[in-house]
JSON list of N, CA and C in Angstrom, two decimals:
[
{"chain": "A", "resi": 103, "resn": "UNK", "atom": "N", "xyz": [-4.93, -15.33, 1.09]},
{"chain": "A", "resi": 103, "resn": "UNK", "atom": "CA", "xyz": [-4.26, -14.22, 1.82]},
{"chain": "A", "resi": 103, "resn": "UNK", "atom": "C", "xyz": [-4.10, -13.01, 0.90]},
{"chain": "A", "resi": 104, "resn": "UNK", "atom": "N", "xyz": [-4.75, -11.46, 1.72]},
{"chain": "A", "resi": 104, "resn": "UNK", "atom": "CA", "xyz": [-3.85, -10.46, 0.47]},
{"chain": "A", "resi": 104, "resn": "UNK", "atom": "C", "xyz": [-3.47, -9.52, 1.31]},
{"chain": "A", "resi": 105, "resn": "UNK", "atom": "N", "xyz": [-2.37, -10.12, 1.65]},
{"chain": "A", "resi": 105, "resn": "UNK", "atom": "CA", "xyz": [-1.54, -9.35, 2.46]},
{"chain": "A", "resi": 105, "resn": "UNK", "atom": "C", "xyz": [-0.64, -8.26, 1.09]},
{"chain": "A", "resi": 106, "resn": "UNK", "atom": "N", "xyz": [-0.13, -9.38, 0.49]},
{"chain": "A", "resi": 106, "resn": "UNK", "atom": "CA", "xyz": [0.42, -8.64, -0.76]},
{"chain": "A", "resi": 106, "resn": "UNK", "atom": "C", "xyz": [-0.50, -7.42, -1.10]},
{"chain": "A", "resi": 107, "resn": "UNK", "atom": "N", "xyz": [-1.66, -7.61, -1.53]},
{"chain": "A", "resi": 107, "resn": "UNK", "atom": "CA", "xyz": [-2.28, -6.12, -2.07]},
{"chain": "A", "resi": 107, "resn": "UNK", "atom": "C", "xyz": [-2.57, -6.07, -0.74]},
{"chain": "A", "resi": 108, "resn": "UNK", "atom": "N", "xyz": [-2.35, -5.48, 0.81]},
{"chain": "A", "resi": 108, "resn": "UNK", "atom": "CA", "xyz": [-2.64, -4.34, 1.66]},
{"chain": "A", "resi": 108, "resn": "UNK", "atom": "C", "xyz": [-1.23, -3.81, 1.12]},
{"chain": "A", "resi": 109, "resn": "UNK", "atom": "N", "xyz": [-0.36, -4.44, 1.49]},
{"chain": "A", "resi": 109, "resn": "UNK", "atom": "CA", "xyz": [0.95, -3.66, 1.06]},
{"chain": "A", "resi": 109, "resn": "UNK", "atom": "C", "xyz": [1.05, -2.75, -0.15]},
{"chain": "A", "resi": 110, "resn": "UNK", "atom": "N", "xyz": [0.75, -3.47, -1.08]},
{"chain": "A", "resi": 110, "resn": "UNK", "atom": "CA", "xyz": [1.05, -2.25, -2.19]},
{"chain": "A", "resi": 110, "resn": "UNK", "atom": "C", "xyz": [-0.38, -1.12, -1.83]},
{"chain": "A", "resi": 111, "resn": "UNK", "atom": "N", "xyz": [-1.01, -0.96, -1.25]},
{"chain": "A", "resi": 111, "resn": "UNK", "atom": "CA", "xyz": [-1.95, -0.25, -0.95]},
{"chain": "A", "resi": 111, "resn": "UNK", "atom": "C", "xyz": [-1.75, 0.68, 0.24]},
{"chain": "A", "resi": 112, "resn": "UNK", "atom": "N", "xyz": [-0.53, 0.42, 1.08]},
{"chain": "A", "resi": 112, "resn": "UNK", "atom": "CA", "xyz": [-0.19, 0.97, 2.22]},
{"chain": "A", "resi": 112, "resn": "UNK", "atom": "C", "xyz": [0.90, 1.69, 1.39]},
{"chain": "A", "resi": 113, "resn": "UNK", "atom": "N", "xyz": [1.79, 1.08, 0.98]},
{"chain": "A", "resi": 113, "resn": "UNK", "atom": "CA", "xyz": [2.53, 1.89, 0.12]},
{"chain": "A", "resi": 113, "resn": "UNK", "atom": "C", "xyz": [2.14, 2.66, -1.03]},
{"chain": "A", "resi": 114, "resn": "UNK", "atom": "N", "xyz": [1.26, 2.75, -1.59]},
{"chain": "A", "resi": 114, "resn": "UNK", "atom": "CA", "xyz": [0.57, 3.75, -2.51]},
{"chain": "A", "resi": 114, "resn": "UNK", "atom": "C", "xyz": [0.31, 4.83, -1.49]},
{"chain": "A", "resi": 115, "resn": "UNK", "atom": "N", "xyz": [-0.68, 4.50, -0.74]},
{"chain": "A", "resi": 115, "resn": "UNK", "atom": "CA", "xyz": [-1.16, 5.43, 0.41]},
{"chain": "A", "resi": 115, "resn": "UNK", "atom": "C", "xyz": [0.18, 6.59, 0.52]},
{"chain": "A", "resi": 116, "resn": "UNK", "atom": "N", "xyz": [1.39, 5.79, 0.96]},
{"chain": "A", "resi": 116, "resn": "UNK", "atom": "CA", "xyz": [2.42, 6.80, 1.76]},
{"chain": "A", "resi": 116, "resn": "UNK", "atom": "C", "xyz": [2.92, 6.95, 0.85]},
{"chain": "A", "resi": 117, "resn": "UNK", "atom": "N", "xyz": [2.64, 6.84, -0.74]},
{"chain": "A", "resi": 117, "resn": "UNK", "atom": "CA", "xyz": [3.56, 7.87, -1.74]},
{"chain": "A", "resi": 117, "resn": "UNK", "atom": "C", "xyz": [2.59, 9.13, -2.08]},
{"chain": "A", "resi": 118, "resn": "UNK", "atom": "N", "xyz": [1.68, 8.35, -2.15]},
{"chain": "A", "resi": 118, "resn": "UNK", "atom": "CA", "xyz": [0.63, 10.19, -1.90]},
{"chain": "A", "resi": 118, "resn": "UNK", "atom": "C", "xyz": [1.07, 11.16, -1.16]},
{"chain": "A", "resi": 119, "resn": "UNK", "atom": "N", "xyz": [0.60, 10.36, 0.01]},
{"chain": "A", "resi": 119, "resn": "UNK", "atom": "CA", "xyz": [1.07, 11.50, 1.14]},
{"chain": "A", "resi": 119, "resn": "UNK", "atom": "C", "xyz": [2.64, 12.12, 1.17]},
{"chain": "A", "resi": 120, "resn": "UNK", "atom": "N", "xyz": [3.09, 11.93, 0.38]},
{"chain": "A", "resi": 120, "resn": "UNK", "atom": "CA", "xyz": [4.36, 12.55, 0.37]},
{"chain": "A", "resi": 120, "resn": "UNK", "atom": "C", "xyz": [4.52, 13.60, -0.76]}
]
């Protein structure tokens, strides 16, 4: 399972974008 790394990857994503 890498659920764990989508997450930190979804959350990277939305610290960019901020």
């Amino acid at each position: 399972m890498e659920i764990n790394t989508t997450i930190l990857q979804y959350h990277t994503f939305k610290r960019h974008l901020q």
